[in-house]
Structures are given as structure tokens and as C-alpha cells.
Coordinates of C-alpha atoms in Angstrom, one line a residue:
M1 CA 95.5 98.0 129.2
S2 CA 93.7 100.8 127.4
K3 CA 89.9 100.6 127.4
K4 CA 88.1 100.3 124.1
V5 CA 86.0 103.4 123.3
Q6 CA 83.6 103.9 120.4
I7 CA 82.3 107.4 119.5
L8 CA 78.8 107.5 118.0
M9 CA 78.0 110.5 115.8
S10 CA 74.8 111.4 114.0
S11 CA 75.3 113.7 111.1
Y12 CA 72.8 115.7 109.0
N13 CA 73.7 118.6 106.6
G14 CA 76.7 119.5 108.6
E15 CA 79.2 120.4 105.9
K16 CA 79.9 123.8 107.4
F17 CA 81.4 122.6 110.7
I18 CA 81.9 118.8 110.5
R19 CA 85.6 118.9 109.5
K20 CA 86.5 120.8 112.7
Q21 CA 84.7 118.2 114.8
L22 CA 86.2 115.3 113.0
D23 CA 89.7 116.8 113.3
S24 CA 89.1 117.2 117.1
I25 CA 88.1 113.5 117.3
V26 CA 91.1 112.4 115.3
G27 CA 93.3 114.5 117.6
Q28 CA 92.2 112.9 120.8
D29 CA 95.0 111.8 123.1
Y30 CA 93.2 108.5 123.6
E31 CA 92.7 105.8 121.0
V32 CA 89.1 105.6 119.7
S33 CA 87.0 104.2 116.9
L34 CA 84.2 106.3 115.3
L35 CA 80.9 105.2 114.0
I36 CA 78.9 107.8 112.0
R37 CA 75.3 107.4 111.0
D38 CA 74.3 110.0 108.4
D39 CA 70.6 110.9 108.7
G40 CA 69.9 111.5 105.0
S41 CA 72.1 114.6 104.3
T42 CA 71.5 116.5 101.1
D43 CA 74.6 118.6 101.2
R44 CA 78.3 117.5 101.0
T45 CA 78.4 116.0 104.5
V46 CA 78.6 112.4 103.3
D47 CA 81.4 113.2 100.8
I48 CA 83.4 114.9 103.6
I49 CA 83.0 111.9 105.9
K50 CA 84.1 109.5 103.2
E51 CA 87.3 111.5 102.8
Y52 CA 88.0 110.9 106.5
C53 CA 87.0 107.2 106.2
E54 CA 89.6 106.8 103.4
K55 CA 92.3 108.5 105.5
Y56 CA 91.5 106.8 108.9
D57 CA 90.6 103.1 109.2
F58 CA 89.0 103.6 112.6
I59 CA 86.2 105.7 111.1
R60 CA 83.1 103.9 109.7
L61 CA 80.1 105.5 108.0
V62 CA 76.5 104.1 107.8
E63 CA 74.2 106.0 105.4
G64 CA 70.6 106.0 106.5
Q65 CA 67.3 107.6 105.8
N66 CA 66.2 110.7 107.6
I67 CA 64.5 109.6 110.8
G68 CA 65.5 112.6 113.1
V69 CA 68.2 113.0 115.7
I70 CA 66.6 111.0 118.5
K71 CA 65.9 107.9 116.5
S72 CA 69.3 108.2 114.7
F73 CA 71.1 108.1 118.1
F74 CA 69.1 105.1 119.3
E75 CA 69.9 103.4 115.9
L76 CA 73.6 104.2 116.5
I77 CA 73.5 102.6 119.9
R78 CA 72.0 99.4 118.4
L79 CA 74.6 99.5 115.6
S80 CA 77.6 100.0 117.9
D81 CA 80.2 97.4 118.4
D82 CA 79.4 94.9 121.2
D83 CA 83.0 94.5 122.4
M84 CA 83.6 98.1 123.5
D85 CA 84.1 99.2 127.1
Y86 CA 82.7 102.7 126.7
Y87 CA 80.6 104.6 124.2
S88 CA 80.7 108.3 123.6
M89 CA 78.1 110.5 121.9
A90 CA 79.1 113.2 119.5
D91 CA 77.4 116.0 117.6
Q92 CA 78.7 117.1 114.2
D93 CA 79.5 120.8 114.8
D94 CA 81.4 121.0 118.1
I95 CA 85.1 121.0 118.9
W96 CA 86.4 118.6 121.5
F97 CA 89.4 119.2 123.8
K98 CA 92.0 116.6 123.1
D99 CA 91.8 115.0 126.5
K100 CA 88.0 114.7 126.5
I101 CA 87.8 110.9 126.1
G102 CA 90.8 110.3 128.3
R103 CA 89.2 112.2 131.2
A104 CA 86.0 110.4 130.8
V105 CA 87.7 107.0 130.8
N106 CA 89.6 107.8 134.0
V107 CA 86.3 108.6 135.8
L108 CA 84.4 105.7 134.4
D109 CA 87.1 103.3 135.3
G110 CA 86.4 104.1 139.0
M111 CA 82.7 103.6 138.6
S112 CA 80.6 100.4 138.6
K113 CA 81.1 97.9 135.8
D114 CA 77.8 96.1 136.3
K115 CA 75.5 99.1 136.7
P116 CA 74.6 101.6 134.0
C117 CA 77.0 104.5 134.4
L118 CA 77.1 107.9 132.7
Y119 CA 79.8 110.5 132.5
C120 CA 78.9 114.0 131.3
G121 CA 80.3 117.5 131.7
A122 CA 80.3 121.2 131.2
Q123 CA 81.0 123.0 128.0
T124 CA 82.5 126.2 126.8
L125 CA 80.1 127.9 124.4
I126 CA 81.2 129.3 121.0
D127 CA 79.4 130.9 118.1
G128 CA 79.5 130.1 114.4
E129 CA 82.9 131.8 114.1
D130 CA 84.5 129.9 117.0
N131 CA 84.3 132.9 119.3
I132 CA 83.8 132.1 123.0
L133 CA 80.5 133.3 124.3
Q134 CA 80.3 135.0 127.6
V135 CA 77.3 133.4 129.4
K136 CA 76.1 135.5 132.3
M137 CA 74.6 132.9 134.6
L138 CA 75.4 132.1 138.2
D139 CA 77.6 129.2 138.8
V140 CA 75.9 126.2 140.3
K141 CA 77.2 122.9 141.8
F142 CA 75.5 120.2 139.9
R143 CA 73.9 117.4 141.9
P144 CA 72.9 114.5 139.6
G145 CA 70.0 112.5 140.7
F146 CA 66.8 110.7 139.6
G147 CA 64.6 113.4 141.0
N148 CA 66.5 115.9 138.9
S149 CA 66.4 113.8 135.8
L150 CA 62.6 113.7 135.9
V151 CA 62.4 117.5 135.2
E152 CA 65.8 118.5 133.8
N153 CA 68.5 117.1 131.7
I154 CA 72.1 118.0 132.7
A155 CA 73.7 115.3 130.5
T156 CA 74.3 117.2 127.3
G157 CA 74.6 114.5 124.7
C158 CA 77.8 115.6 123.1
T159 CA 79.6 115.3 126.5
C160 CA 78.2 111.9 127.4
V161 CA 80.3 108.8 127.7
I162 CA 78.5 105.7 128.9
N163 CA 79.7 102.2 130.0
K164 CA 78.6 99.0 128.3
A165 CA 75.9 98.2 130.9
L166 CA 74.1 101.5 130.0
R167 CA 74.6 101.0 126.3
D168 CA 73.1 97.5 126.5
L169 CA 70.2 98.8 128.5
A170 CA 69.5 101.6 126.1
A171 CA 69.8 99.3 123.1
T172 CA 67.0 97.0 124.2
Y173 CA 64.3 99.5 124.3
E174 CA 63.5 102.7 122.4
P175 CA 60.8 104.8 124.2
E176 CA 57.7 106.0 122.4
H177 CA 58.1 109.4 124.0
T178 CA 61.4 111.1 125.0
I179 CA 62.5 114.7 124.6
M180 CA 66.0 113.7 123.7
H181 CA 68.2 110.5 123.7
D182 CA 70.6 112.0 126.2
W183 CA 67.8 112.9 128.7
W184 CA 66.7 109.2 128.5
L185 CA 70.3 108.0 129.2
Y186 CA 70.4 110.4 132.2
M187 CA 67.1 108.9 133.6
L188 CA 68.4 105.4 133.2
A189 CA 71.8 106.0 134.8
S190 CA 70.5 108.1 137.7
S191 CA 67.8 105.6 138.6
M192 CA 69.7 102.3 138.1
G193 CA 73.4 103.2 138.2
E194 CA 75.7 106.2 138.7
V195 CA 76.1 109.6 137.1
Y196 CA 79.2 111.8 137.2
Y197 CA 79.1 115.4 136.1
D198 CA 82.5 117.0 135.3
E199 CA 82.5 120.6 136.3
K200 CA 85.5 121.4 134.1
P201 CA 84.5 122.0 130.5
V202 CA 85.4 119.2 128.1
M203 CA 84.7 120.8 124.8
Y204 CA 83.6 123.8 122.7
Y205 CA 79.8 123.6 122.3
R206 CA 78.6 125.5 119.3
Q207 CA 75.6 127.8 119.5
H208 CA 74.2 129.3 116.4
G209 CA 71.0 130.8 115.1
N210 CA 68.2 130.8 117.6
N211 CA 70.1 128.4 119.8
T212 CA 72.2 131.1 121.4
M213 CA 72.0 131.1 125.2
G214 CA 72.8 133.4 128.1
S215 CA 72.7 136.8 126.3
R216 CA 70.2 138.4 128.7
T217 CA 71.4 140.5 131.7
N218 CA 67.9 141.6 132.8
Y219 CA 66.7 138.9 135.2
I220 CA 63.0 139.8 134.7
E221 CA 63.4 139.3 131.0
E222 CA 65.4 136.1 131.6
F223 CA 62.6 134.8 133.8
K224 CA 60.0 135.5 131.2
E225 CA 62.0 133.9 128.4
R226 CA 62.8 130.7 130.4
F227 CA 59.2 130.4 131.6
K228 CA 58.0 130.6 128.0
R229 CA 60.5 128.0 126.9
F230 CA 59.7 125.6 129.7
S231 CA 55.9 126.0 129.1
S232 CA 56.3 125.2 125.4
N233 CA 57.3 121.6 126.4
R234 CA 54.0 121.1 128.2
G235 CA 53.0 117.4 127.8
K236 CA 56.4 116.3 126.5
L237 CA 57.9 116.0 129.9
Y238 CA 54.9 114.2 131.3
N239 CA 54.8 111.8 128.4
Q240 CA 58.5 111.0 128.8
M241 CA 57.9 110.1 132.5
V242 CA 55.0 107.9 131.5
S243 CA 57.1 106.0 128.9
F244 CA 59.8 105.6 131.6
S245 CA 57.4 104.3 134.2
E246 CA 55.8 101.8 131.8
K247 CA 59.1 100.1 131.2
Y248 CA 61.2 100.6 134.3
M249 CA 58.9 101.2 137.3
K250 CA 59.5 97.7 138.7
S251 CA 63.3 98.3 138.4
L252 CA 63.4 101.4 140.5
S253 CA 64.2 101.6 144.2
K254 CA 61.2 102.0 146.6
N255 CA 62.0 105.8 147.1
D256 CA 62.4 106.5 143.3
A257 CA 59.3 104.6 142.4
E258 CA 57.3 106.5 145.0
T259 CA 58.6 109.8 143.7
L260 CA 57.7 108.9 140.1
K261 CA 54.2 107.8 141.1
I262 CA 53.5 111.0 143.0
I263 CA 54.6 113.2 140.0
L264 CA 52.6 111.1 137.6
N265 CA 49.5 111.7 139.8
Y266 CA 50.0 115.4 140.2
R267 CA 47.3 116.3 137.7
K268 CA 44.6 114.3 139.5
D269 CA 45.6 114.8 143.1
L270 CA 46.1 118.2 144.7
G271 CA 48.1 116.6 147.5
C272 CA 50.5 115.2 144.9
R273 CA 50.8 118.6 143.3
I274 CA 51.6 120.3 146.7
W275 CA 54.2 117.5 147.3
C276 CA 55.9 118.3 144.0
I277 CA 56.0 122.0 144.9
F278 CA 57.6 121.6 148.3
S279 CA 59.6 118.4 148.0
R280 CA 63.4 118.6 147.6
K281 CA 63.4 115.2 145.9
V282 CA 62.3 116.8 142.6
Y283 CA 64.5 119.7 141.6
R284 CA 66.2 121.6 138.9
Q285 CA 69.8 122.7 139.4
R286 CA 69.5 126.4 139.2
M287 CA 67.4 128.4 141.6
L288 CA 65.6 130.3 138.9
D289 CA 64.8 127.2 136.9
N290 CA 63.6 125.4 140.0
L291 CA 61.2 128.3 140.9
I292 CA 59.8 128.3 137.4
F293 CA 59.1 124.6 137.5
K294 CA 57.5 124.8 140.9
I295 CA 55.1 127.4 139.4
L296 CA 54.4 125.2 136.4
F297 CA 53.6 122.3 138.8
F298 CA 51.2 124.6 140.7
I299 CA 49.3 125.7 137.6
D300 CA 49.2 122.2 136.1
H301 CA 51.4 123.1 133.2
I302 CA 54.0 120.3 133.0

């Protein structure tokens, strides 16, 4: 029997690209339902979605006030149907491969049903004209883990598919501080359940404007740019860990709880700061990123 999958999409002023995304969802080779929450669009986004709602009975639209992408996705999780097996996150401007949902279901079917589980994966980057972007970065074998989730998010939201246990957990509590909803899901699943990262791209992920990645070939310039970007999040990462610890510290394993406590004390205790620098329990996936974060730990800039 096929598993029931609901896709959760937050839209906002997406008239330029949303048709392509909706077409790729309609074209999935796995039966799905789609719940869209519009976050107060002022262009033709809602009109376009309504056209698809009239044409396809498995698409439902909820019109909401503008509350921002993070709160919008948490609201979608709360509004999602309770009788689904799996829930998939979706942005409004990407293009999915037709087997995206089917591949995720095959993986999740082999994972725990009782623990919060998360499937996520790689993407092929495209620009605003659907041209594939050549990203010059060294390939890396992703190693999901709680120590990684504390300092890096590898679960790009539009690739995420979660089981009901993770959906139920996320629906009961919206953190005061989180950098993104998908990062929060990664923290939950990596600490209390299972995470699977699919190394094979599952979709075309659109980059446009200042969001374009991977254009630098000079590693010194790349280092400077990434250091500047990571430094700009000072305080946000720490506050996210505080929010997580306040709610879930007692639910963590002994090792994970110890790791989180040490990181939270790094500002006050030099020994904790040194531990963060040299420990392999806390890490980013790429060597350059990991080096930058160790430096940021050392200079008290997280």
C-alpha cells in the first residue's frame, strides 16, 4: 500500500517561478497532496495557486497574513493533515525531479516509525533562467549528526521529507529563536531519531540575486567571504542552541547533552572553548567551513 504524503509549501510574491514548481509537484511519479499557505502575497501568486486548486483536487490553499517564512512553515506543520505518513517541505521557486518523493519514501520506509526521522538531499543549482550553475567546491561525504546540527544545517528545507513522529514533535513547540525551520528539524531528528542525506541530487534549486553560490575560484577570497558570512550570524547560532536546550536537554542522550552543555558554556569557560576547537564531536562538513568555525570559537564570535 502506498504511503500518504503531504507537501507543505509556503508562498510569497512568487508569481515569476511558482508555476514551474507546481507543475513539477503535479508531475511527481508518487501520489501526493499539497497544502499551500500564502504568506500575504501582493502579486498574482494567490491567483495562480487558485487556478491549480480548481484544476487539481489534491491542492489546498490557506491564505494568511505576512509572518515570515519561518513562522509560516511552523504554521503549515500545525495545519497539516494528521493522517499522513510523511510530510515534505517545498519552496515556491524550485523544480523537482519527478522521482523526488518516491525516492524519499523508499528511504523513510526503512527507517524508524516511532522516532523522528528526516530525509534530505543534494540539489542541482540553477539560475533565474533555469541554467545549471557550475559550483566549484570540493565534493564531501556528508555525515549527519547532532554535533554537526549545532553549527551547520545540511537539511535544505526544500529537500526535506519527514515522518509523522518528527512532524508531531515539531508541531508541539515553536522555538523563540531559530535560524530556519529546516535547521530546527535537523536538530530534532539528529538528536532524537535518524537522518538520511541523499548524495544524489533530488531537484533543481534556484539561486537568484545575491543568493548565488560557488562563483569564486580564488580560495583566499572564498575564505574571506565565508568568514564574513558566518560572522554575520553571531548570536543567532548561540540563541538557537539555547532555545533547543531549554526545551529538549532532558530528552538528549548523555553524550549529546554533555556536548550541548559544553558549547553553551564556551563563552564563560576557556576549557570549554578549547574543547570546542579540538573536539571532533562538533564539526562542519567541509574542511574550510570547519576551520572557519574553529577560529570563530577561538575568538568568541559564535
